[in-house]
Short mmCIF file of C-alpha atoms (C1' of nucleotides) in Angstrom, two decimals:
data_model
loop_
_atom_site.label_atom_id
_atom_site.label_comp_id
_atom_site.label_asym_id
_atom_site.label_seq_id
_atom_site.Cartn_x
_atom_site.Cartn_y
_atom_site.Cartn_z
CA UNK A 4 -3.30 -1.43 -49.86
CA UNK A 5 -0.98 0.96 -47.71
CA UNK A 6 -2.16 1.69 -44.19
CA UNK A 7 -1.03 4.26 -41.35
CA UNK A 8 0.19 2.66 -38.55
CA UNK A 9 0.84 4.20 -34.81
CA UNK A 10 4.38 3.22 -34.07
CA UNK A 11 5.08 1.71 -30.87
CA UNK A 12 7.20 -0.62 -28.10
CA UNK A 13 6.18 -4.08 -28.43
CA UNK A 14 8.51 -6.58 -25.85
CA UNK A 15 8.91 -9.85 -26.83
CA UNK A 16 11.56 -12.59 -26.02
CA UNK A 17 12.74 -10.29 -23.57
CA UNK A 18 13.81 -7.39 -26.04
CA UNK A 19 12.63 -4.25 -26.91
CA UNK A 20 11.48 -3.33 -30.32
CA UNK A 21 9.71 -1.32 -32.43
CA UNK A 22 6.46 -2.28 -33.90
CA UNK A 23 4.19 -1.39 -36.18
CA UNK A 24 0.91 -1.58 -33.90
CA UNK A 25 -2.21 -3.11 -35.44
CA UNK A 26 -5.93 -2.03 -34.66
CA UNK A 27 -6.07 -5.49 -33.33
CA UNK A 28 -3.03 -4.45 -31.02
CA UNK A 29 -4.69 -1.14 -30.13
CA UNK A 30 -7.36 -2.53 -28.72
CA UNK A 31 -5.60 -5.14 -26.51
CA UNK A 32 -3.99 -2.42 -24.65
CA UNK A 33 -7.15 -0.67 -23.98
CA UNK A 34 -8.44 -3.79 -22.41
CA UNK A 35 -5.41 -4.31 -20.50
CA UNK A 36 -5.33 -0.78 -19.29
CA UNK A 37 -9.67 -1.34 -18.47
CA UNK A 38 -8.97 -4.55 -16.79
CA UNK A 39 -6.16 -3.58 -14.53
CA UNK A 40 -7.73 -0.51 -13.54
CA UNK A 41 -11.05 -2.60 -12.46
CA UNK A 42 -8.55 -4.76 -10.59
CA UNK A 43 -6.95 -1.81 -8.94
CA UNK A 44 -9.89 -0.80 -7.77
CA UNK A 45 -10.81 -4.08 -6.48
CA UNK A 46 -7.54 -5.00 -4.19
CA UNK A 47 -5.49 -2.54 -4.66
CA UNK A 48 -1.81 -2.31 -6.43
CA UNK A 49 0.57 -4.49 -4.52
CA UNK A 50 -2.11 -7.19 -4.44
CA UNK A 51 -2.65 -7.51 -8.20
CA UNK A 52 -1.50 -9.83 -10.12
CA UNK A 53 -0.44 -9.14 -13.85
CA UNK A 54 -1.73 -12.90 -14.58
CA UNK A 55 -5.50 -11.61 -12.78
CA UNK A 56 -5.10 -8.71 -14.79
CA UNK A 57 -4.28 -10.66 -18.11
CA UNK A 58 -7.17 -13.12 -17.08
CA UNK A 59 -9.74 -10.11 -16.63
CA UNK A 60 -8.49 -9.22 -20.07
CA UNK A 61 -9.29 -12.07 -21.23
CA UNK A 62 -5.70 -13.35 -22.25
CA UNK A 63 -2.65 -14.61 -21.71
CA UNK A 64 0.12 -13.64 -19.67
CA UNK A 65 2.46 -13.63 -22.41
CA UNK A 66 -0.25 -11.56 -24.66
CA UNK A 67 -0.05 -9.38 -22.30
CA UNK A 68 3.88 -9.10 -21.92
CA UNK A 69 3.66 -8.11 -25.18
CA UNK A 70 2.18 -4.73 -24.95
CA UNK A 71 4.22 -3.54 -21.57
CA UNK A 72 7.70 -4.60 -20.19
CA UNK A 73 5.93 -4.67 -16.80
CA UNK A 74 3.83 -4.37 -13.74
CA UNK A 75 4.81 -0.67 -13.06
CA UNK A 76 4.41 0.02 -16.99
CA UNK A 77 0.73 -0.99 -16.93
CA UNK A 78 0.14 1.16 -14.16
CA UNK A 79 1.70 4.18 -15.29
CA UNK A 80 0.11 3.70 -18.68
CA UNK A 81 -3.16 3.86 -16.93
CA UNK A 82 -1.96 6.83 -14.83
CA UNK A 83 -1.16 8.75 -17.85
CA UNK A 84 -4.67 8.01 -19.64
CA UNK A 85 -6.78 8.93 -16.68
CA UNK A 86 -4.24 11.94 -16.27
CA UNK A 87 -5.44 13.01 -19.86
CA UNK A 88 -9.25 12.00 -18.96
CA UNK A 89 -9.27 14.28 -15.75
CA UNK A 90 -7.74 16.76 -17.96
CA UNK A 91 -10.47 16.97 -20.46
CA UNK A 92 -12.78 17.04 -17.77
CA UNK A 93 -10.87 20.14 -15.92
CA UNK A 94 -10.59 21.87 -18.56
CA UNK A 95 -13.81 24.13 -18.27
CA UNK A 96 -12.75 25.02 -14.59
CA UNK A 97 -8.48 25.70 -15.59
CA UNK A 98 -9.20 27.40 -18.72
CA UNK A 99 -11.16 29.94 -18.35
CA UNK A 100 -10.16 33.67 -18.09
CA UNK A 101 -12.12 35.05 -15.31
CA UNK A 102 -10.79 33.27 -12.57
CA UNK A 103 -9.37 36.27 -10.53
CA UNK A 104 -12.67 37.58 -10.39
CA UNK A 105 -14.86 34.45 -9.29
CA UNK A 106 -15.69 34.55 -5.67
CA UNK A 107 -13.07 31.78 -3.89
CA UNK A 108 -16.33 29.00 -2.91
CA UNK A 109 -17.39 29.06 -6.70
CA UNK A 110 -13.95 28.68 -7.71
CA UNK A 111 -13.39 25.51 -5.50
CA UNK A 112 -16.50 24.12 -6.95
CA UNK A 113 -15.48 24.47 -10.52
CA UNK A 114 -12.61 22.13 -9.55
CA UNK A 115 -13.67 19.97 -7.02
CA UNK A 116 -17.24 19.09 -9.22
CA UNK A 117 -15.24 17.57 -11.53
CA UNK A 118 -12.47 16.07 -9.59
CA UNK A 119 -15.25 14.00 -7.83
CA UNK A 120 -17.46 12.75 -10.29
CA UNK A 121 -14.21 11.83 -12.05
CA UNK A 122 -13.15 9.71 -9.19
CA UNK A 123 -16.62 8.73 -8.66
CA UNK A 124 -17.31 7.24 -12.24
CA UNK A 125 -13.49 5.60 -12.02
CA UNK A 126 -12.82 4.00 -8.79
CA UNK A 127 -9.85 2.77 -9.30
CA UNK A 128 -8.45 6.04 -9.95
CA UNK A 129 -6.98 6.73 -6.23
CA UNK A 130 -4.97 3.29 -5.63
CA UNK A 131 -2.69 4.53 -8.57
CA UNK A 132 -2.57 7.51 -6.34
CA UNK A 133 -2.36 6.50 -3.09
CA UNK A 134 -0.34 3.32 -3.11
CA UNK A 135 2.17 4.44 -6.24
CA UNK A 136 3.86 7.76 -6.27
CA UNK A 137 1.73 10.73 -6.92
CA UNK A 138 1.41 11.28 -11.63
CA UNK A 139 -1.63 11.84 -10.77
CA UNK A 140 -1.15 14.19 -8.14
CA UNK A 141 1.62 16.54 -9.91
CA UNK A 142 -0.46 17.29 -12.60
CA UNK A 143 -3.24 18.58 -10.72
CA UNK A 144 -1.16 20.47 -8.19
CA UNK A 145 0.39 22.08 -11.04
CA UNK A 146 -2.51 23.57 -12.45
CA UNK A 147 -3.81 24.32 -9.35
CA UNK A 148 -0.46 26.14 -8.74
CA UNK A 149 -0.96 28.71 -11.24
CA UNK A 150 -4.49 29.12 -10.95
CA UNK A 151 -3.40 30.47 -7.32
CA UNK A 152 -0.58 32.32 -8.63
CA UNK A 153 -3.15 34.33 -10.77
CA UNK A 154 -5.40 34.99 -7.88
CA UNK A 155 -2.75 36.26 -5.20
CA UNK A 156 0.14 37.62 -7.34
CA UNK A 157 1.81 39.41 -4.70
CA UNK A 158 2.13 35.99 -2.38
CA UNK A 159 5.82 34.29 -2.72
CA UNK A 160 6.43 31.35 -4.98
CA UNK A 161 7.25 29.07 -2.53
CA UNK A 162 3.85 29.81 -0.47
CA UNK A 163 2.04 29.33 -3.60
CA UNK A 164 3.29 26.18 -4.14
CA UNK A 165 2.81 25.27 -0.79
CA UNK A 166 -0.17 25.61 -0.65
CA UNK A 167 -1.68 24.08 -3.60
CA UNK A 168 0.23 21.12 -2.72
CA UNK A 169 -1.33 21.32 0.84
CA UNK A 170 -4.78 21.79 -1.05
CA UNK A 171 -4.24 18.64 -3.38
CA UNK A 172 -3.20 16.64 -0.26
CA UNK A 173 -6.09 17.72 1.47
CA UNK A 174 -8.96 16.85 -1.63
CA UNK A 175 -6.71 13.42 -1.70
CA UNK A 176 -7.16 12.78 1.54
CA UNK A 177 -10.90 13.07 1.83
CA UNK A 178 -11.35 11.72 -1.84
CA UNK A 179 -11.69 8.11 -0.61
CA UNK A 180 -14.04 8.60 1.35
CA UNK A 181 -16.55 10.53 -0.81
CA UNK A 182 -16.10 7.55 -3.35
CA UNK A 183 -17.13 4.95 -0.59
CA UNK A 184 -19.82 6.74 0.66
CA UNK A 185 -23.57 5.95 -0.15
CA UNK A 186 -25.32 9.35 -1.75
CA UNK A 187 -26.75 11.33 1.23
CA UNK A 188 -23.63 11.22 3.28
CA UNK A 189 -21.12 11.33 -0.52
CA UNK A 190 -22.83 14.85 -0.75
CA UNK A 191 -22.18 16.21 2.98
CA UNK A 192 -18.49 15.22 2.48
CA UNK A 193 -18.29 16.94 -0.87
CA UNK A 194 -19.23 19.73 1.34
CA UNK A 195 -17.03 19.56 4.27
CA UNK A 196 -14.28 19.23 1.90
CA UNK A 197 -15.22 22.88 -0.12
CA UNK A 198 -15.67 24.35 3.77
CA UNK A 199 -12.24 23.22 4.19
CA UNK A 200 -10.54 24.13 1.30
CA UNK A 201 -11.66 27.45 1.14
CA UNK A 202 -11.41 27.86 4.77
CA UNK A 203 -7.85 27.40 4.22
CA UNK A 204 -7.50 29.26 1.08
CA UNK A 205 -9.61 32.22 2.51
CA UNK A 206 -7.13 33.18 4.82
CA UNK A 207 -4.74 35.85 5.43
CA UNK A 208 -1.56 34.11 5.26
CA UNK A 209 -0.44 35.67 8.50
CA UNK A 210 -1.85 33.44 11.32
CA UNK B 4 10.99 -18.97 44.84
CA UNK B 5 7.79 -17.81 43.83
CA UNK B 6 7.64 -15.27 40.82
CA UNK B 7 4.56 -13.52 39.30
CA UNK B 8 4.73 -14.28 35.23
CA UNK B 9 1.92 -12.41 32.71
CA UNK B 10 0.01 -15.07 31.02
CA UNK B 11 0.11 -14.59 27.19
CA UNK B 12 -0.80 -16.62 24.42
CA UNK B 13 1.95 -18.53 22.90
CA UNK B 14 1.51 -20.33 19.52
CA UNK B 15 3.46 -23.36 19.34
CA UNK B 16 3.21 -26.21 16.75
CA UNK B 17 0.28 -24.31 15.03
CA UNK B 18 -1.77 -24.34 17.98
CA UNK B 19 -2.62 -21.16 20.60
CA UNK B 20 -1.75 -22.28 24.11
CA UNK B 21 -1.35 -20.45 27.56
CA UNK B 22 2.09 -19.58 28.97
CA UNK B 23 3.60 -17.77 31.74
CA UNK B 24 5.67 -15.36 30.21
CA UNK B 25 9.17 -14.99 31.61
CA UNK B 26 11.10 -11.77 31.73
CA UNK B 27 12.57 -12.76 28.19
CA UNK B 28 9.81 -13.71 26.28
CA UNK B 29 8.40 -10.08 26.97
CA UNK B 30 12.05 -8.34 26.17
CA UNK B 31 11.51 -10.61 23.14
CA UNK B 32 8.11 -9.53 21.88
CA UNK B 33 9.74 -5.73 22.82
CA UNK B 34 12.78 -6.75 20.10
CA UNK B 35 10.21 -7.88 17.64
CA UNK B 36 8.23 -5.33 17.68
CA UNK B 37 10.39 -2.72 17.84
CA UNK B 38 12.05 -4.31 14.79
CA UNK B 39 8.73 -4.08 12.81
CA UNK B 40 8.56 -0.66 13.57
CA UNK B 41 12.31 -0.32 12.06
CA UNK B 42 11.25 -2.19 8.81
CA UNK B 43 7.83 -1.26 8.22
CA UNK B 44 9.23 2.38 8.20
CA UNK B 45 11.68 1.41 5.56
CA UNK B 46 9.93 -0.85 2.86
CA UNK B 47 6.43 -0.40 3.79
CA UNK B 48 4.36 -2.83 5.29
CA UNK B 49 3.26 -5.62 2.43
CA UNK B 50 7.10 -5.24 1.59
CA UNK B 51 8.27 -5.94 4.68
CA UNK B 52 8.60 -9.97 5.03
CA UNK B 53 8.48 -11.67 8.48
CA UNK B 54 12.17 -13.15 7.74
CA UNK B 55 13.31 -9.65 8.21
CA UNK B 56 11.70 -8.79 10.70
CA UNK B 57 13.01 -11.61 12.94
CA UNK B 58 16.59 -11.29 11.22
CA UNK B 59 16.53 -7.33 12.58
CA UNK B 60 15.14 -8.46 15.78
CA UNK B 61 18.29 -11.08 15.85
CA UNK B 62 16.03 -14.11 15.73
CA UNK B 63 15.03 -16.45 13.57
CA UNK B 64 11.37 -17.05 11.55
CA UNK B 65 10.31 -19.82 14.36
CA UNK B 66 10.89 -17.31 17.62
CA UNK B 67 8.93 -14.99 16.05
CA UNK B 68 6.18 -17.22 15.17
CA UNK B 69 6.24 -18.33 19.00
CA UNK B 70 4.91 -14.73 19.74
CA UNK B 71 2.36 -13.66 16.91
CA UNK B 72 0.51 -16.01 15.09
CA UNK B 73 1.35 -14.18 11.91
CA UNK B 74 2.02 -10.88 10.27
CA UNK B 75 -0.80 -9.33 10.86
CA UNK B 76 -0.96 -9.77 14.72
CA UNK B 77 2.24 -8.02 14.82
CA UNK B 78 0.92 -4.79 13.00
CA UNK B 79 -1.75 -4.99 15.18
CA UNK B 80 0.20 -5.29 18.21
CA UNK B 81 2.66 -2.45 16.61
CA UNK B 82 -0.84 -0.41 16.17
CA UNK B 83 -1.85 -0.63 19.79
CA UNK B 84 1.50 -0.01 21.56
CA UNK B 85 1.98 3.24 19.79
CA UNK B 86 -1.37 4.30 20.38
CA UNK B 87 -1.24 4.04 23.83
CA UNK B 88 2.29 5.62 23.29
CA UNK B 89 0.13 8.59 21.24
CA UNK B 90 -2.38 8.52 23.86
CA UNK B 91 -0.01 9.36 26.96
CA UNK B 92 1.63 12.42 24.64
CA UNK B 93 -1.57 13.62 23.83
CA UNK B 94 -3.11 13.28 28.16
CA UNK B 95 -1.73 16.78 28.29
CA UNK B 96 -3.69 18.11 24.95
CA UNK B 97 -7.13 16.17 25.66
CA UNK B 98 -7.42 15.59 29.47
CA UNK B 99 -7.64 19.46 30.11
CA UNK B 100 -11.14 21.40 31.90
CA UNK B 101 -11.12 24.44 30.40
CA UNK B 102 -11.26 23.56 26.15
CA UNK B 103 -14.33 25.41 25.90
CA UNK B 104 -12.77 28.73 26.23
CA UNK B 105 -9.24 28.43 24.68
CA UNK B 106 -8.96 30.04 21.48
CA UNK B 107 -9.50 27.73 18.21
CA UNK B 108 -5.49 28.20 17.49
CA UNK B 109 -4.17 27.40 20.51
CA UNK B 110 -6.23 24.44 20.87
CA UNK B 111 -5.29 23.12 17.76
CA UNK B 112 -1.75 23.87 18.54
CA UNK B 113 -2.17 21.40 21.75
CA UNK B 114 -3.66 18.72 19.96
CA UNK B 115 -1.17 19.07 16.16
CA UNK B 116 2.22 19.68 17.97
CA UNK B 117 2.61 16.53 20.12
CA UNK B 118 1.16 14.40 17.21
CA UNK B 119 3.71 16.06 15.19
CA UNK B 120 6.82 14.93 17.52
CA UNK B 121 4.98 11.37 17.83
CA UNK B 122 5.20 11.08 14.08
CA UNK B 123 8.91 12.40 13.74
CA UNK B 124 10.04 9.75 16.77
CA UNK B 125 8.23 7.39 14.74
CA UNK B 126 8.22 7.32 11.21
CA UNK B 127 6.96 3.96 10.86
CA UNK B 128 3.84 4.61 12.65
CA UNK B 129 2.45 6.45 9.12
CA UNK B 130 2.78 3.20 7.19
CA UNK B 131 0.59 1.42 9.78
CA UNK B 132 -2.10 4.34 9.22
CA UNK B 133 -1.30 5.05 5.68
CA UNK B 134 -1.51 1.01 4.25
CA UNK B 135 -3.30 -0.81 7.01
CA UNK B 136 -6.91 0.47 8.16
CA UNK B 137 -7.60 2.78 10.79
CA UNK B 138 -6.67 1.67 14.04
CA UNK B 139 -4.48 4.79 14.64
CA UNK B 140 -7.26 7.30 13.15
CA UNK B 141 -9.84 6.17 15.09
CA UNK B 142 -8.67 6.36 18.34
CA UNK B 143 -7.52 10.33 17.76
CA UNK B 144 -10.22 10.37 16.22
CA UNK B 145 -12.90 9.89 18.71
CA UNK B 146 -11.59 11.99 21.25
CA UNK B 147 -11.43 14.45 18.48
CA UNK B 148 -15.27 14.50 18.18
CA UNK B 149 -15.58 14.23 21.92
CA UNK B 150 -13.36 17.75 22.17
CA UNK B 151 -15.50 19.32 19.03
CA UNK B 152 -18.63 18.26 21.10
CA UNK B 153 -17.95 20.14 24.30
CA UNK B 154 -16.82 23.48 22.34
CA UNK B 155 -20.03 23.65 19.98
CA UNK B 156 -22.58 21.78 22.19
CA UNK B 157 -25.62 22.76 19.96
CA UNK B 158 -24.61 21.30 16.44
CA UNK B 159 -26.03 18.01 15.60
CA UNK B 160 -24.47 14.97 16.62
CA UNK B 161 -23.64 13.55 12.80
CA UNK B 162 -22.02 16.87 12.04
CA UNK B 163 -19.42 16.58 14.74
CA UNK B 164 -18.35 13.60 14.06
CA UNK B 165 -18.02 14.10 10.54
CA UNK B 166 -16.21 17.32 11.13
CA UNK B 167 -13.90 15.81 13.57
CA UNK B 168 -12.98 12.46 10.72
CA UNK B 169 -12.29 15.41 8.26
CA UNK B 170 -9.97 17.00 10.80
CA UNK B 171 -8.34 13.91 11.05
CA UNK B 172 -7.95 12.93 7.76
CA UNK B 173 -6.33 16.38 6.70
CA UNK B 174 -3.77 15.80 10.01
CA UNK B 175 -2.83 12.29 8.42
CA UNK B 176 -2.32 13.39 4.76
CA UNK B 177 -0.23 16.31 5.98
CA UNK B 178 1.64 14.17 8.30
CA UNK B 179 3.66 12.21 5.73
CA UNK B 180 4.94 15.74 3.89
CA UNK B 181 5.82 17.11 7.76
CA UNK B 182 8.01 14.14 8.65
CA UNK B 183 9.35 13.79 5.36
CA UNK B 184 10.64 16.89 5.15
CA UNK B 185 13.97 18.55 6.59
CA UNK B 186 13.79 21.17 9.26
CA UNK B 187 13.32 24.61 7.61
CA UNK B 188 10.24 23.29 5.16
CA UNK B 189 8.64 21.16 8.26
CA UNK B 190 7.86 24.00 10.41
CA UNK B 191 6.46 25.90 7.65
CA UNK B 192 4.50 22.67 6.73
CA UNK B 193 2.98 22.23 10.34
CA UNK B 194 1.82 26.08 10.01
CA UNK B 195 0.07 25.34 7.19
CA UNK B 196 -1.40 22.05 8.50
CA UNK B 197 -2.56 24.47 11.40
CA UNK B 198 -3.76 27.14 9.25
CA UNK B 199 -5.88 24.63 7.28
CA UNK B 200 -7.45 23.02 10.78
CA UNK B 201 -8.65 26.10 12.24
CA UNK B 202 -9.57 27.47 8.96
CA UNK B 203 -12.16 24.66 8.49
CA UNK B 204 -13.11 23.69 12.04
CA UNK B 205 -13.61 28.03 12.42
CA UNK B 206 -16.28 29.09 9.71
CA UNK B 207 -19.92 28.39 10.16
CA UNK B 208 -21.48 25.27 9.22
CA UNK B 209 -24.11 26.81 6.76
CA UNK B 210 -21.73 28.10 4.32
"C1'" DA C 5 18.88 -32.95 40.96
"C1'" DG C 6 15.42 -33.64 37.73
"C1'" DA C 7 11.00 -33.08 35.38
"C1'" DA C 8 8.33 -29.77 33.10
"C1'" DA C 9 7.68 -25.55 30.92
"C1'" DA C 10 9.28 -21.86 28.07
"C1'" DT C 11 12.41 -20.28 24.70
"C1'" DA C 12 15.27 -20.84 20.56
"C1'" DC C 13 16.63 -22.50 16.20
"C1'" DG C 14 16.67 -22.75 10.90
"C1'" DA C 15 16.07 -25.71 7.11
"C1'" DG C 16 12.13 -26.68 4.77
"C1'" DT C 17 7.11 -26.54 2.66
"C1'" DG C 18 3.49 -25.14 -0.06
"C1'" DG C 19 1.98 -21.39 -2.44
"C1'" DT C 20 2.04 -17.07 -5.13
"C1'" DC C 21 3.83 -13.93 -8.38
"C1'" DG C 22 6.26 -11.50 -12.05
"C1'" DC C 23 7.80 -12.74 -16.07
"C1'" DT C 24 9.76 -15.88 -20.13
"C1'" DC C 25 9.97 -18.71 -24.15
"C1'" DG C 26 8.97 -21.89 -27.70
"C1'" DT C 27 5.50 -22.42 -30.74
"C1'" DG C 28 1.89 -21.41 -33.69
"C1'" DA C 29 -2.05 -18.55 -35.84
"C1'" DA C 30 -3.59 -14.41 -38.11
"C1'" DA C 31 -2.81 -10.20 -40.70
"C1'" DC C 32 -0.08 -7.66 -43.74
"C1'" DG C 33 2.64 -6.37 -47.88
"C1'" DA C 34 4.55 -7.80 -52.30
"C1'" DT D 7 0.54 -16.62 -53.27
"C1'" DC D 8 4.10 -16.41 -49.92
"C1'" DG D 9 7.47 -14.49 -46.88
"C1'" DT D 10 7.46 -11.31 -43.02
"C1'" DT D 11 5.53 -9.07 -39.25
"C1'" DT D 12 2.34 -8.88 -35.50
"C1'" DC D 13 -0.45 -11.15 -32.29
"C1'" DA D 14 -1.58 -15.03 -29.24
"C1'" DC D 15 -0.89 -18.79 -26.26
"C1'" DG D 16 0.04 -21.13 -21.64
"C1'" DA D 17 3.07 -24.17 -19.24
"C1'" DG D 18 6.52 -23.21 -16.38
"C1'" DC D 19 10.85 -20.97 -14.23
"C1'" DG D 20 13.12 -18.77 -10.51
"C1'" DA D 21 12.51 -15.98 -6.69
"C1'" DC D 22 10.27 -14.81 -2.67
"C1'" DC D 23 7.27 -15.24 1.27
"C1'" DA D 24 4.37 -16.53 5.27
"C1'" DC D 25 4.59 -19.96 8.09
"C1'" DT D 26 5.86 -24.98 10.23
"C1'" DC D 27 8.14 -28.57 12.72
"C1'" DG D 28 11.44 -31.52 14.80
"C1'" DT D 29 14.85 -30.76 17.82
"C1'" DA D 30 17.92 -28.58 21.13
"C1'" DT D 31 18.75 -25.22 24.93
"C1'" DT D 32 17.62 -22.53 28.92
"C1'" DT D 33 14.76 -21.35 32.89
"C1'" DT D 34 11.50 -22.50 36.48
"C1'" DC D 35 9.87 -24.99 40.24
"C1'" DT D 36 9.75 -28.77 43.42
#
DNA sequence: AGAAAATACGAGTGGTCGCTCGTGAAACGA
DNA sequence: TCGTTTCACGAGCGACCACTCGTATTTTCT
């Protein structure tokens, strides 16, 4: 009986190779990827251990070896899927034509909405981003990029990208703390941070 | 000859005792700490081992350990000498009468600009705010709510000080991307950090 | 001068962590 | 059925780290 298999790295006895990935092996790396971001979440990056992780997985260390070369592999593995998630998730908000049009508050709450019940539903989402680099922060700032570039065509390239990176620093910044707050005050910070953004955002660039 | 010595807490032999401090021991906890400054700004600080610290400092593990009981109390000690350091630049910004009628821009001018030079004298002191608590944020801070309180004396109490942890929490994830960058792109950063402040701290609450 | 206090040293200890490797079980392909 | 590939195991290795301790030196004070 021929099957189709997904081709991919497997790393055993210290070497890199090619293998052909069962469903069996499929599903290990999902776990991995669940349990390390739970751990994450839990004490952070630097404090994880890939043996807590593998334990949460309910394996082995060297199980898990087998499915990433490393500590910083598991971790950007996980950056990339919850990249793709928050994607999926923008896409309502990024992909739609009318965005010159829409008033600048609803715009901000087409993608902040998402941004934080993302966050909220995966809490180990902003360790990868605030204690490792920033793949999760790129790819947002991007699309927020062009989404300003539609709005204010006339504005220099540089500003633009200024200041969506200013604006993804900014919903960052106040992201933690609208995960770690209980529900009446989560809601008042979801708040401040749409007066601020389009506070900013409103402006004549000029000040 | 009769000399007046500070009495500080030594910890010798695993156990906290009482000493009089002589004129070197306090030059020493100076060297140490400035060397923790040094390293924390270069590796971060759960990178940065207590062997290098004391090896920067020109001392070794057991000197060190005579004054801080461990690595923590030396962040801690870091934290609280450059906010009193942060404090004294900001007198000028804070300890003035008439805040009530400058101009929203100006003011935040006086309070961004000296925290700006703080953080470019120091660049470890974002490490100690950005992967250690918030021993640095809330002492700006509360003086940040107490400023906010005297310009818009009838908004509720809760409000202020949530607008005023906002504030701060933009300043800190903007700081990193000021002192980062060179000359040219900082000042242009530092505007927008500015535009984004009075932006948000300008429009009306009910929005 | 001489005892006591404070400072200084640095090899060493116990512990953790990322990662490996030899071995064996399960699934696949013929 | 049987060889090959993929998956699984877990003790343990080497490196690093926070911290200790016995000892030696310097300063203080009488």
């Amino acid at each position: 009986m021929k099957r189709e298999y997904e081709r991919s790295l497997a790393f055993v006895k210290g070497r890199c190779t090619v293998v052909k990935r069962q469903a069996r092996g499929r599903q290990r790396i999902r776990e991995i990827l669940d349990a390390a971001l739970a751990q994450f979440a839990e004490t952070g990056y630097e404090k994880t251990s890939t043996n807590a992780i593998a334990a949460r997985a309910g394996m082995s260390p060297g199980s898990l070896y087998q499915y990433f070369p490393n500590k910083e592999a598991i971790a950007d593995a996980l950056s990339q899927r919850l990249l793709d998630e928050l994607r999926e998730a923008h896409a309502a908000a990024f992909d739609d034509t009318a965005v010159t049009e829409l008033p600048l508050p609803d715009l901000v709450s087409r993608v902040v909405d998402p941004l934080v019940s993302f966050h909220v539903t995966h809490p180990g989402a902003k360790v990868l981003i605030g204690e490792r680099g920033q793949p999760l922060h790129t790819g947002v700032a991007d699309r927020v990029a062009a989404l300003l570039r539609a709005r204010s065509s006339e504005s220099p390239d540089d500003d633009v990208r200024r200041s969506s990176a200013v604006a993804v620093q900014i919903v960052a910044a106040l992201m933690g703390g609208i995960v770690a707050a209980p529900e009446p005050e989560r809601s008042a910070l979801v708040h401040e941070l749409k007066r601020a953004l389009t506070g900013y955002l409103n402006q004549p660039a000029g000040l």
